[in-house]
Amino acid sequence: MQRKRIEKIAPVQPGRKEEYIITAQISGEILILDVFQQNVYRGRQAINKKSGEYAQYDPKKRKWSGRKFGNLLDLNMKPDGYYSCLDARRRTNIDTSKMEKMIRTVLNKMTKIYYTPEIFDLINRAEQGYAAGRRQRIEDNRVMKVQEKMNLIPAVPKKAREWIWRMEGAEDFLFRDKESQQWHCTACGKSFQLHLPRRADGEKKVRHNDRAICPGCGKEVVAKTRTASIEKKSRFYLAQRMLDDRMGVWRSFDVIMKWTTDGRQIRLNEATRIIIYNINTGSKYAGEIFYNQYRPDGAYSRGGWNPEYAYFDNKRNPSQRGMGKEYMYPEGIEEALAGTAFQRCGRLISQMAAGKMKLDYNRLISTQGSHNIAGIVEYLYKGRFRKLLEETIDDISLHLPGEYYGSLNIHGTTIEEIFQIRDRQRINRIRDANGGKGMLEWMQLSDRTGARISQETLMWLEKNKIAPRDIRFIENRMSPEQIMHYITRQQAEGYKGKTAKTVIGQWADYMNMLERLGRKTDDEMMYRPRQLKRRHDECVEEINAQRIRNEMNRDPETRRQEADKMNKRFPGAEKVLTDIREKYEYGDDQYIITVPRSLMDIITEGQALHHCAGATDRYFDRIMQRETYICFLRKKEDPDTPYYTIEVEPGGTIRQHRGYMDEEPNIEQVKPFLRKWQQEIRRRMTAADREYAAASAVKRQQNINELKANRNTRVLQGLMEDFMPQEGTVEDTAEDAPEDALLVAGA
């Protein structure tokens, strides 16, 4: 589009004044649309009649852009580039009918639409069509360039299948067909029936998974009498030089090895390709990655590029494919990386690949040959620190080339500086035990503090993945060996089935709670309790009690105002509590039962314990009707701190008992006390109490029936667990008493 020429063409002035008005003219192959707002010139849209190319001119800035026509009309453009044609028509007119006819004639030919849609819709469609075509042309060019690169990738080496077979230590099998009773050997491909295979130990009868000798080829194989096929998966990297010698390629394959009665086969599914550019090619990137662009039809092995899968696929990773610990095909590595940003890694990777190591080689090349990291990795490999080598590579950043987050000093110049350990004997211990990063950190701690760590302790720490930071809360009070013995004992006693790391977490939590409670943590009786779980749970209970007391002390004035409101809504309820106080209050040397002094006490209790008692009106209504009462169970040693809220019927039957957050701490220890309390209530009952108890039982049963009718099994189950009838009553002895004696829904 000849923008300078079009820019010089004077706009046709409109013959009338409107909010927005459009004038049109044609210059050569260009349709020119000029927009005026209240006779003030806004700008110009130029559209090529043949190619569909469009551009917008801003007379104030004297600049062209690729914006769409709707922007000149100040319309709200949608994300897909469309705008409301109705809005355009409401605010805009075309100056003359002749101009409108001219615009429509041009756009009809461009869009191939000859019926009479809104003219602004025609403009929009013409622009959208060109934009879509342009995007497609750009993508076609991109795909063509990528395809040219893919055509330069050589085929997978023929030896690769047999190589990965050996690396995985794959065996051959004898499969027995249950119907024909024939045996099929995957090593020689022969089938036989008359000659049964013999076991490798000379016995005649072959069982499932026995090692046997194939009578066809004489090879030792594994007999399979219960399965007809076996599948095994693996992965490997392959580095190759591109055919034009200007690039290398780093490829990652999924390997599927399958054995059946038809023999064995290996399928290579190529998941990822990274094109690696030579430094002198001028590319601003060191490499370019491509995902999932190969059909699962065997084309991977030939390096087959599938254009149908090419569009946009290397811009995303839909299957979240990644590279991890894989074998590395040992041939062609240095040649593939020569001349690239990764050249310095070539020799090292070749050495480790030849050593049959399964590593995250992709992280290593991501360092782009960082001298420090590559040098450390090479030292670890040659020094036979195998596990530490794997974990060191895992600590290399994939996103920040050359960044390492492990425990080695990659800037060190001596072995002592690298390991940050002064004593060479400690370094040798790591190598001799094939220790990893965990053992390195323990040896560093031992070197700093002088603490001796036995081999047994070291192996236990390594096995349980316990690092020095995990015991920082206790390291100044106990040695690693003492910690090991303590944790092991706690696992055997209070934490059966729990991991050592879980116990350490509980221990650290316990020490933290001691500090919050203001206890001395330097006393061995405190930091090393004989029963850690019990002491931990006691601290949790005490912390909760503190929280509860804080909740109860909030805003006394609001409490008083709410109390007045409650007394008006439930007249007589507080008198009921006063009447039953002497009869229901009770205690022994561990627990006490108190009756609340006011309805607000019940609300405060419910808020403090975070359960529903006091949160709904039904409890206060029941008290007023003498259907049930609310009582508080407290520990005798701490009578002011809520512990349990009890809902009890006039006859002593307990409907509910709820603690903090609806939990029931130490309920089995509490129940004997509740039984004694029920017996005492029974002795104190009057004739009126028995009448109230009988009426309460009837209402309870009515509510149970409603729960059953509504199939509210969750509430039924929860209440059944709480229900405690008076001992010796009919409800207590009936087999279905727990279910038939439940109370109202939602309690």
XYZ file of C-alpha atoms in Angstrom, residues 658 707 712-723 738-739 742:
17
model
C -19.264 -31.302 72.525
C -34.603 -37.293 60.589
C -30.476 -37.253 57.295
C -28.018 -40.040 58.035
C -25.095 -37.740 58.796
C -26.897 -36.055 61.686
C -28.311 -39.377 62.897
C -24.867 -40.940 62.965
C -23.283 -38.017 64.811
C -25.967 -37.878 67.452
C -25.973 -41.637 67.914
C -22.318 -41.436 68.917
C -23.111 -38.849 71.632
C -26.258 -40.421 73.072
C -28.921 -45.559 70.401
C -30.685 -44.913 67.107
C -31.444 -39.534 69.061
